[in-house]
């Protein structure tokens, strides 16, 4: 069974478009759990363009499954993570100009500060995950830094033409096999939707998916709980 983490940042994006109180991502966290999601995923960006500190705090209280906090590897975020104590911290690259997280982390260029941050977070009893392209050098580096999990960036697969998709699936499968071989858990996410998720679920090494945009987009028409249930069905869960 592949676990589903639902990324609810877009609920906060809509609220921030009006700088008002609705829709509240805290209510979204409760709704996705009621529909059967295994985890609530949020990205607290340095520019606070969607999720705010208050959201992260309240979602921590509301989430009864697990909370996955995506964040940049900065001192400020480390302090917040230690105070919130989510089940998992996923380190992601962050550029202020980007529309969404465009690529994986480059662990070979981040330096010892990130290894220290991983050690500190782990010492506090929080699992650590690295968001990486399906690149074997990067995966080896993640094992070296003692990450617990790697989330494979599926954006290139999602954007590939139908001819190129098979090669992208092969890269993701090889990456997931290497992650497991090195003793880490294999997760995947980015750009996954109701159409392209079934081949990813077929990759037996993958244990967890984190999906946001497509579920929140469908929720506009069918409601959030139904959108989560539809995704679980596409994943072969019910
Ligand atoms: N996983 C990570 C690490 C992400 O940064 C994102 C995007 O915020 C997602 C998963 C979800 O991507 P999408 O919104 O395209 O489903």
PDB file of C-alpha atoms and ligand atoms in Angstrom:
ATOM      1  CA  UNK A   1       0.000   0.000   0.000  1.00  0.00           C
ATOM      2  CA  UNK A   2       1.433   3.359  -1.045  1.00  0.00           C
ATOM      3  CA  UNK A   3       0.754   6.135   1.479  1.00  0.00           C
ATOM      4  CA  UNK A   4      -0.736   9.460   0.354  1.00  0.00           C
ATOM      5  CA  UNK A   5       0.396  12.799   1.746  1.00  0.00           C
ATOM      6  CA  UNK A   6      -1.784  15.702   0.593  1.00  0.00           C
ATOM      7  CA  UNK A   7      -0.053  19.030   0.123  1.00  0.00           C
ATOM      8  CA  UNK A   8      -2.533  21.742   1.174  1.00  0.00           C
ATOM      9  CA  UNK A   9      -0.422  24.830   0.381  1.00  0.00           C
ATOM     10  CA  UNK A  10      -2.787  25.886  -2.410  1.00  0.00           C
ATOM     11  CA  UNK A  11      -5.609  26.365   0.082  1.00  0.00           C
ATOM     12  CA  UNK A  12      -3.444  28.984   1.772  1.00  0.00           C
ATOM     13  CA  UNK A  13      -2.487  30.434  -1.636  1.00  0.00           C
ATOM     14  CA  UNK A  14      -6.162  31.172  -2.306  1.00  0.00           C
ATOM     15  CA  UNK A  15      -6.602  32.775   1.116  1.00  0.00           C
ATOM     16  CA  UNK A  16      -3.474  34.908   0.666  1.00  0.00           C
ATOM     17  CA  UNK A  17      -4.783  36.137  -2.723  1.00  0.00           C
ATOM     18  CA  UNK A  18      -7.267  38.194  -0.674  1.00  0.00           C
ATOM     19  CA  UNK A  19      -5.271  38.408   2.570  1.00  0.00           C
ATOM     20  CA  UNK A  20      -8.365  37.207   4.376  1.00  0.00           C
ATOM     21  CA  UNK A  21      -9.304  34.275   6.637  1.00  0.00           C
ATOM     22  CA  UNK A  22     -10.769  31.822   4.119  1.00  0.00           C
ATOM     23  CA  UNK A  23     -10.276  29.155   2.948  1.00  0.00           C
ATOM     24  CA  UNK A  24      -8.433  27.968   6.035  1.00  0.00           C
ATOM     25  CA  UNK A  25      -5.726  25.321   5.470  1.00  0.00           C
ATOM     26  CA  UNK A  26      -6.336  24.108   9.028  1.00  0.00           C
ATOM     27  CA  UNK A  27      -9.840  22.976   7.977  1.00  0.00           C
ATOM     28  CA  UNK A  28      -8.257  21.427   4.874  1.00  0.00           C
ATOM     29  CA  UNK A  29      -5.924  19.370   7.058  1.00  0.00           C
ATOM     30  CA  UNK A  30      -8.891  17.903   8.942  1.00  0.00           C
ATOM     31  CA  UNK A  31     -10.803  17.247   5.700  1.00  0.00           C
ATOM     32  CA  UNK A  32      -7.989  15.381   3.923  1.00  0.00           C
ATOM     33  CA  UNK A  33      -7.506  13.168   6.959  1.00  0.00           C
ATOM     34  CA  UNK A  34     -11.242  12.402   7.140  1.00  0.00           C
ATOM     35  CA  UNK A  35     -11.085  11.317   3.498  1.00  0.00           C
ATOM     36  CA  UNK A  36      -8.295   8.838   4.204  1.00  0.00           C
ATOM     37  CA  UNK A  37      -5.026  10.692   3.537  1.00  0.00           C
ATOM     38  CA  UNK A  38      -2.092   9.330   5.530  1.00  0.00           C
ATOM     39  CA  UNK A  39      -0.279  12.614   5.979  1.00  0.00           C
ATOM     40  CA  UNK A  40      -0.713  16.374   5.775  1.00  0.00           C
ATOM     41  CA  UNK A  41       2.093  18.070   3.863  1.00  0.00           C
ATOM     42  CA  UNK A  42       2.831  21.795   4.037  1.00  0.00           C
ATOM     43  CA  UNK A  43       5.664  23.943   2.736  1.00  0.00           C
ATOM     44  CA  UNK A  44       6.493  26.880   5.003  1.00  0.00           C
ATOM     45  CA  UNK A  45       8.306  29.081   2.507  1.00  0.00           C
ATOM     46  CA  UNK A  46      10.749  31.741   3.613  1.00  0.00           C
ATOM     47  CA  UNK A  47       8.650  34.423   1.873  1.00  0.00           C
ATOM     48  CA  UNK A  48       5.428  33.072   3.544  1.00  0.00           C
ATOM     49  CA  UNK A  49       3.612  33.340   0.236  1.00  0.00           C
ATOM     50  CA  UNK A  50       1.023  30.749   1.269  1.00  0.00           C
ATOM     51  CA  UNK A  51       1.355  28.810   4.560  1.00  0.00           C
ATOM     52  CA  UNK A  52       1.909  31.112   7.572  1.00  0.00           C
ATOM     53  CA  UNK A  53       3.484  30.284  10.957  1.00  0.00           C
ATOM     54  CA  UNK A  54       0.016  30.273  12.527  1.00  0.00           C
ATOM     55  CA  UNK A  55      -1.145  27.645   9.997  1.00  0.00           C
ATOM     56  CA  UNK A  56       1.836  25.401  10.699  1.00  0.00           C
ATOM     57  CA  UNK A  57       1.212  25.659  14.438  1.00  0.00           C
ATOM     58  CA  UNK A  58      -2.490  24.847  14.226  1.00  0.00           C
ATOM     59  CA  UNK A  59      -2.044  22.103  11.618  1.00  0.00           C
ATOM     60  CA  UNK A  60       0.459  20.513  13.980  1.00  0.00           C
ATOM     61  CA  UNK A  61      -2.301  20.389  16.591  1.00  0.00           C
ATOM     62  CA  UNK A  62      -5.039  19.220  14.214  1.00  0.00           C
ATOM     63  CA  UNK A  63      -3.162  16.583  12.180  1.00  0.00           C
ATOM     64  CA  UNK A  64      -3.705  13.180  13.732  1.00  0.00           C
ATOM     65  CA  UNK A  65      -2.019  11.131  10.976  1.00  0.00           C
ATOM     66  CA  UNK A  66       1.373  12.700  10.314  1.00  0.00           C
ATOM     67  CA  UNK A  67       2.715  16.120   9.399  1.00  0.00           C
ATOM     68  CA  UNK A  68       5.358  16.519   6.717  1.00  0.00           C
ATOM     69  CA  UNK A  69       7.005  19.947   6.881  1.00  0.00           C
ATOM     70  CA  UNK A  70       8.744  20.931   3.641  1.00  0.00           C
ATOM     71  CA  UNK A  71      11.295  23.646   4.219  1.00  0.00           C
ATOM     72  CA  UNK A  72      14.554  25.202   3.116  1.00  0.00           C
ATOM     73  CA  UNK A  73      17.682  24.301   5.088  1.00  0.00           C
ATOM     74  CA  UNK A  74      18.005  27.559   7.033  1.00  0.00           C
ATOM     75  CA  UNK A  75      18.570  28.385  10.706  1.00  0.00           C
ATOM     76  CA  UNK A  76      15.134  29.988  10.963  1.00  0.00           C
ATOM     77  CA  UNK A  77      13.402  26.884   9.560  1.00  0.00           C
ATOM     78  CA  UNK A  78      15.436  24.552  11.752  1.00  0.00           C
ATOM     79  CA  UNK A  79      14.237  26.451  14.827  1.00  0.00           C
ATOM     80  CA  UNK A  80      10.605  26.283  13.653  1.00  0.00           C
ATOM     81  CA  UNK A  81      10.881  22.550  12.903  1.00  0.00           C
ATOM     82  CA  UNK A  82      12.293  21.816  16.333  1.00  0.00           C
ATOM     83  CA  UNK A  83       9.447  23.753  17.968  1.00  0.00           C
ATOM     84  CA  UNK A  84       6.693  22.174  15.839  1.00  0.00           C
ATOM     85  CA  UNK A  85       8.082  18.664  15.917  1.00  0.00           C
ATOM     86  CA  UNK A  86       6.437  17.302  12.731  1.00  0.00           C
ATOM     87  CA  UNK A  87       6.814  13.585  12.002  1.00  0.00           C
ATOM     88  CA  UNK A  88       8.940  14.391   8.936  1.00  0.00           C
ATOM     89  CA  UNK A  89      10.972  17.335   7.668  1.00  0.00           C
ATOM     90  CA  UNK A  90      11.521  17.355   3.896  1.00  0.00           C
ATOM     91  CA  UNK A  91      14.347  19.610   2.779  1.00  0.00           C
ATOM     92  CA  UNK A  92      13.594  21.356  -0.511  1.00  0.00           C
ATOM     93  CA  UNK A  93      15.454  23.961  -2.567  1.00  0.00           C
ATOM     94  CA  UNK A  94      13.798  27.350  -2.543  1.00  0.00           C
ATOM     95  CA  UNK A  95      14.042  30.277  -4.921  1.00  0.00           C
ATOM     96  CA  UNK A  96      11.912  33.321  -4.342  1.00  0.00           C
ATOM     97  CA  UNK A  97      11.176  33.830  -8.067  1.00  0.00           C
ATOM     98  CA  UNK A  98       9.911  30.297  -8.709  1.00  0.00           C
ATOM     99  CA  UNK A  99       6.214  29.472  -9.133  1.00  0.00           C
ATOM    100  CA  UNK A 100       6.681  26.115  -7.382  1.00  0.00           C
ATOM    101  CA  UNK A 101       9.616  23.918  -6.285  1.00  0.00           C
ATOM    102  CA  UNK A 102      11.221  23.535  -9.695  1.00  0.00           C
ATOM    103  CA  UNK A 103      14.033  21.068  -9.124  1.00  0.00           C
ATOM    104  CA  UNK A 104      15.552  18.781  -6.513  1.00  0.00           C
ATOM    105  CA  UNK A 105      18.150  19.804  -3.943  1.00  0.00           C
ATOM    106  CA  UNK A 106      21.777  19.682  -5.069  1.00  0.00           C
ATOM    107  CA  UNK A 107      23.286  17.911  -2.062  1.00  0.00           C
ATOM    108  CA  UNK A 108      26.775  18.047  -3.543  1.00  0.00           C
ATOM    109  CA  UNK A 109      26.852  21.835  -3.357  1.00  0.00           C
ATOM    110  CA  UNK A 110      25.067  22.477  -0.042  1.00  0.00           C
ATOM    111  CA  UNK A 111      28.023  22.030   2.295  1.00  0.00           C
ATOM    112  CA  UNK A 112      28.350  20.770   5.876  1.00  0.00           C
ATOM    113  CA  UNK A 113      25.633  23.072   7.263  1.00  0.00           C
ATOM    114  CA  UNK A 114      22.937  20.859   5.778  1.00  0.00           C
ATOM    115  CA  UNK A 115      24.505  17.705   7.223  1.00  0.00           C
ATOM    116  CA  UNK A 116      24.507  19.441  10.636  1.00  0.00           C
ATOM    117  CA  UNK A 117      20.859  20.420  10.222  1.00  0.00           C
ATOM    118  CA  UNK A 118      19.936  16.812   9.318  1.00  0.00           C
ATOM    119  CA  UNK A 119      21.764  15.539  12.408  1.00  0.00           C
ATOM    120  CA  UNK A 120      20.064  18.099  14.689  1.00  0.00           C
ATOM    121  CA  UNK A 121      16.581  17.342  13.330  1.00  0.00           C
ATOM    122  CA  UNK A 122      17.153  13.584  13.613  1.00  0.00           C
ATOM    123  CA  UNK A 123      18.438  13.937  17.154  1.00  0.00           C
ATOM    124  CA  UNK A 124      15.112  15.553  18.052  1.00  0.00           C
ATOM    125  CA  UNK A 125      13.337  12.391  16.880  1.00  0.00           C
ATOM    126  CA  UNK A 126      12.073  13.843  13.572  1.00  0.00           C
ATOM    127  CA  UNK A 127      12.527  11.893  10.338  1.00  0.00           C
ATOM    128  CA  UNK A 128      14.393  13.654   7.550  1.00  0.00           C
ATOM    129  CA  UNK A 129      13.712  13.477   3.824  1.00  0.00           C
ATOM    130  CA  UNK A 130      15.555  15.053   0.863  1.00  0.00           C
ATOM    131  CA  UNK A 131      13.690  16.144  -2.262  1.00  0.00           C
ATOM    132  CA  UNK A 132      15.972  15.015  -5.092  1.00  0.00           C
ATOM    133  CA  UNK A 133      15.966  14.512  -8.845  1.00  0.00           C
ATOM    134  CA  UNK A 134      16.176  10.802  -9.791  1.00  0.00           C
ATOM    135  CA  UNK A 135      19.972  11.059  -9.852  1.00  0.00           C
ATOM    136  CA  UNK A 136      22.117   8.284  -8.350  1.00  0.00           C
ATOM    137  CA  UNK A 137      24.944  10.617  -7.246  1.00  0.00           C
ATOM    138  CA  UNK A 138      22.484  12.746  -5.298  1.00  0.00           C
ATOM    139  CA  UNK A 139      20.922   9.653  -3.727  1.00  0.00           C
ATOM    140  CA  UNK A 140      24.335   8.390  -2.610  1.00  0.00           C
ATOM    141  CA  UNK A 141      25.013  11.784  -1.068  1.00  0.00           C
ATOM    142  CA  UNK A 142      21.679  11.603   0.810  1.00  0.00           C
ATOM    143  CA  UNK A 143      22.675   8.229   2.268  1.00  0.00           C
ATOM    144  CA  UNK A 144      26.050   9.704   3.209  1.00  0.00           C
ATOM    145  CA  UNK A 145      24.292  12.555   5.051  1.00  0.00           C
ATOM    146  CA  UNK A 146      22.101   9.973   6.811  1.00  0.00           C
ATOM    147  CA  UNK A 147      18.712  11.125   5.562  1.00  0.00           C
ATOM    148  CA  UNK A 148      15.940   8.654   6.486  1.00  0.00           C
ATOM    149  CA  UNK A 149      14.037   9.107   3.224  1.00  0.00           C
ATOM    150  CA  UNK A 150      14.405  10.513  -0.286  1.00  0.00           C
ATOM    151  CA  UNK A 151      11.441  12.027  -2.136  1.00  0.00           C
ATOM    152  CA  UNK A 152      12.077  11.622  -5.843  1.00  0.00           C
ATOM    153  CA  UNK A 153      11.088  14.685  -7.911  1.00  0.00           C
ATOM    154  CA  UNK A 154       8.603  13.439 -10.506  1.00  0.00           C
ATOM    155  CA  UNK A 155       8.256  16.772 -12.322  1.00  0.00           C
ATOM    156  CA  UNK A 156      10.224  15.665 -15.379  1.00  0.00           C
ATOM    157  CA  UNK A 157       8.057  12.554 -15.692  1.00  0.00           C
ATOM    158  CA  UNK A 158       4.915  14.666 -15.344  1.00  0.00           C
ATOM    159  CA  UNK A 159       6.060  17.071 -18.067  1.00  0.00           C
ATOM    160  CA  UNK A 160       7.474  14.443 -20.459  1.00  0.00           C
ATOM    161  CA  UNK A 161       5.829  13.736 -23.827  1.00  0.00           C
ATOM    162  CA  UNK A 162       4.095  10.371 -24.075  1.00  0.00           C
ATOM    163  CA  UNK A 163       7.123   8.989 -25.973  1.00  0.00           C
ATOM    164  CA  UNK A 164       9.585  10.115 -23.291  1.00  0.00           C
ATOM    165  CA  UNK A 165       7.467   8.960 -20.317  1.00  0.00           C
ATOM    166  CA  UNK A 166       8.756   5.347 -20.299  1.00  0.00           C
ATOM    167  CA  UNK A 167      12.366   6.534 -19.920  1.00  0.00           C
ATOM    168  CA  UNK A 168      11.364   8.849 -17.053  1.00  0.00           C
ATOM    169  CA  UNK A 169       9.553   5.984 -15.294  1.00  0.00           C
ATOM    170  CA  UNK A 170      12.694   3.852 -15.639  1.00  0.00           C
ATOM    171  CA  UNK A 171      14.793   6.643 -14.035  1.00  0.00           C
ATOM    172  CA  UNK A 172      12.332   6.920 -11.124  1.00  0.00           C
ATOM    173  CA  UNK A 173      12.291   3.137 -10.650  1.00  0.00           C
ATOM    174  CA  UNK A 174      16.114   2.927 -10.665  1.00  0.00           C
ATOM    175  CA  UNK A 175      16.265   5.837  -8.202  1.00  0.00           C
ATOM    176  CA  UNK A 176      13.701   4.201  -5.877  1.00  0.00           C
ATOM    177  CA  UNK A 177      15.592   0.889  -5.981  1.00  0.00           C
ATOM    178  CA  UNK A 178      18.859   2.673  -5.093  1.00  0.00           C
ATOM    179  CA  UNK A 179      17.168   4.564  -2.240  1.00  0.00           C
ATOM    180  CA  UNK A 180      15.851   1.317  -0.743  1.00  0.00           C
ATOM    181  CA  UNK A 181      19.156  -0.474  -1.336  1.00  0.00           C
ATOM    182  CA  UNK A 182      20.896   2.253   0.685  1.00  0.00           C
ATOM    183  CA  UNK A 183      18.481   1.732   3.589  1.00  0.00           C
ATOM    184  CA  UNK A 184      16.278   4.802   3.083  1.00  0.00           C
ATOM    185  CA  UNK A 185      12.532   5.049   2.384  1.00  0.00           C
ATOM    186  CA  UNK A 186      11.532   5.967  -1.185  1.00  0.00           C
ATOM    187  CA  UNK A 187       8.895   8.667  -1.645  1.00  0.00           C
ATOM    188  CA  UNK A 188       7.860  10.567  -4.781  1.00  0.00           C
ATOM    189  CA  UNK A 189       6.038  13.738  -5.699  1.00  0.00           C
ATOM    190  CA  UNK A 190       5.535  16.816  -7.850  1.00  0.00           C
ATOM    191  CA  UNK A 191       3.264  17.164 -10.838  1.00  0.00           C
ATOM    192  CA  UNK A 192       1.418  13.920 -10.113  1.00  0.00           C
ATOM    193  CA  UNK A 193      -2.259  13.873 -11.104  1.00  0.00           C
ATOM    194  CA  UNK A 194      -5.193  11.492 -11.584  1.00  0.00           C
ATOM    195  CA  UNK A 195      -3.938  10.506 -15.053  1.00  0.00           C
ATOM    196  CA  UNK A 196      -0.224   9.992 -14.467  1.00  0.00           C
ATOM    197  CA  UNK A 197      -0.216   8.454 -10.971  1.00  0.00           C
ATOM    198  CA  UNK A 198      -0.981   4.761 -11.806  1.00  0.00           C
ATOM    199  CA  UNK A 199       2.450   3.929 -13.346  1.00  0.00           C
ATOM    200  CA  UNK A 200       4.193   5.501 -10.326  1.00  0.00           C
ATOM    201  CA  UNK A 201       2.159   3.347  -7.923  1.00  0.00           C
ATOM    202  CA  UNK A 202       3.318   0.293  -9.893  1.00  0.00           C
ATOM    203  CA  UNK A 203       6.918   0.965  -8.787  1.00  0.00           C
ATOM    204  CA  UNK A 204       7.083  -1.449  -5.869  1.00  0.00           C
ATOM    205  CA  UNK A 205       9.932   0.374  -4.076  1.00  0.00           C
ATOM    206  CA  UNK A 206       7.896   3.582  -3.653  1.00  0.00           C
ATOM    207  CA  UNK A 207       6.204   3.833  -0.254  1.00  0.00           C
ATOM    208  CA  UNK A 208       4.699   7.324  -0.252  1.00  0.00           C
ATOM    209  CA  UNK A 209       3.435  10.008  -2.630  1.00  0.00           C
ATOM    210  CA  UNK A 210       2.953  13.693  -1.854  1.00  0.00           C
ATOM    211  CA  UNK A 211       0.389  15.331  -4.124  1.00  0.00           C
ATOM    212  CA  UNK A 212      -1.011  18.862  -4.002  1.00  0.00           C
ATOM    213  CA  UNK A 213      -2.039  20.832  -7.058  1.00  0.00           C
ATOM    214  CA  UNK A 214      -4.131  18.227  -8.817  1.00  0.00           C
ATOM    215  CA  UNK A 215      -6.128  17.298  -5.696  1.00  0.00           C
ATOM    216  CA  UNK A 216      -6.835  20.909  -4.718  1.00  0.00           C
ATOM    217  CA  UNK A 217      -7.773  21.726  -8.334  1.00  0.00           C
ATOM    218  CA  UNK A 218     -10.324  18.876  -8.406  1.00  0.00           C
ATOM    219  CA  UNK A 219     -11.609  19.918  -4.988  1.00  0.00           C
ATOM    220  CA  UNK A 220     -13.029  23.114  -6.532  1.00  0.00           C
ATOM    221  CA  UNK A 221     -15.517  20.959  -8.456  1.00  0.00           C
ATOM    222  CA  UNK A 222     -16.130  17.921  -6.250  1.00  0.00           C
ATOM    223  CA  UNK A 223     -15.076  19.001  -2.761  1.00  0.00           C
ATOM    224  CA  UNK A 224     -11.830  18.226  -0.968  1.00  0.00           C
ATOM    225  CA  UNK A 225     -12.832  14.927   0.630  1.00  0.00           C
ATOM    226  CA  UNK A 226     -14.113  13.520  -2.672  1.00  0.00           C
ATOM    227  CA  UNK A 227     -10.945  14.697  -4.468  1.00  0.00           C
ATOM    228  CA  UNK A 228      -8.773  12.839  -1.937  1.00  0.00           C
ATOM    229  CA  UNK A 229     -10.931   9.700  -2.218  1.00  0.00           C
ATOM    230  CA  UNK A 230     -10.672   9.869  -6.044  1.00  0.00           C
ATOM    231  CA  UNK A 231      -6.876  10.019  -5.791  1.00  0.00           C
ATOM    232  CA  UNK A 232      -6.767   7.100  -3.364  1.00  0.00           C
ATOM    233  CA  UNK A 233      -8.831   5.110  -5.869  1.00  0.00           C
ATOM    234  CA  UNK A 234      -6.415   5.990  -8.701  1.00  0.00           C
ATOM    235  CA  UNK A 235      -3.652   4.705  -6.432  1.00  0.00           C
ATOM    236  CA  UNK A 236      -5.499   1.400  -6.093  1.00  0.00           C
ATOM    237  CA  UNK A 237      -6.306   2.050  -2.455  1.00  0.00           C
ATOM    238  CA  UNK A 238     -10.099   1.664  -2.499  1.00  0.00           C
TER     239      UNK A 238
HETATM  240  N1  LIG B   1       6.614  17.232  -2.898  1.00  0.00           N
HETATM  241  C1  LIG B   1       7.379  18.344  -2.743  1.00  0.00           C
HETATM  242  C2  LIG B   1       8.701  18.208  -2.046  1.00  0.00           C
HETATM  243  C3  LIG B   1       6.925  19.591  -3.207  1.00  0.00           C
HETATM  244  O1  LIG B   1       7.696  20.684  -3.040  1.00  0.00           O
HETATM  245  C4  LIG B   1       5.652  19.684  -3.818  1.00  0.00           C
HETATM  246  C5  LIG B   1       5.141  20.998  -4.323  1.00  0.00           C
HETATM  247  O2  LIG B   1       4.922  21.864  -3.293  1.00  0.00           O
HETATM  248  C6  LIG B   1       4.893  18.504  -3.933  1.00  0.00           C
HETATM  249  C7  LIG B   1       5.401  17.301  -3.492  1.00  0.00           C
HETATM  250  C8  LIG B   1       3.525  18.500  -4.547  1.00  0.00           C
HETATM  251  O3  LIG B   1       3.588  18.876  -5.895  1.00  0.00           O
HETATM  252  P1  LIG B   1       2.252  19.130  -6.704  1.00  0.00           P
HETATM  253  O4  LIG B   1       1.584  20.315  -6.099  1.00  0.00           O
HETATM  254  O5  LIG B   1       2.735  19.371  -8.098  1.00  0.00           O
HETATM  255  O6  LIG B   1       1.415  17.887  -6.573  1.00  0.00           O
END
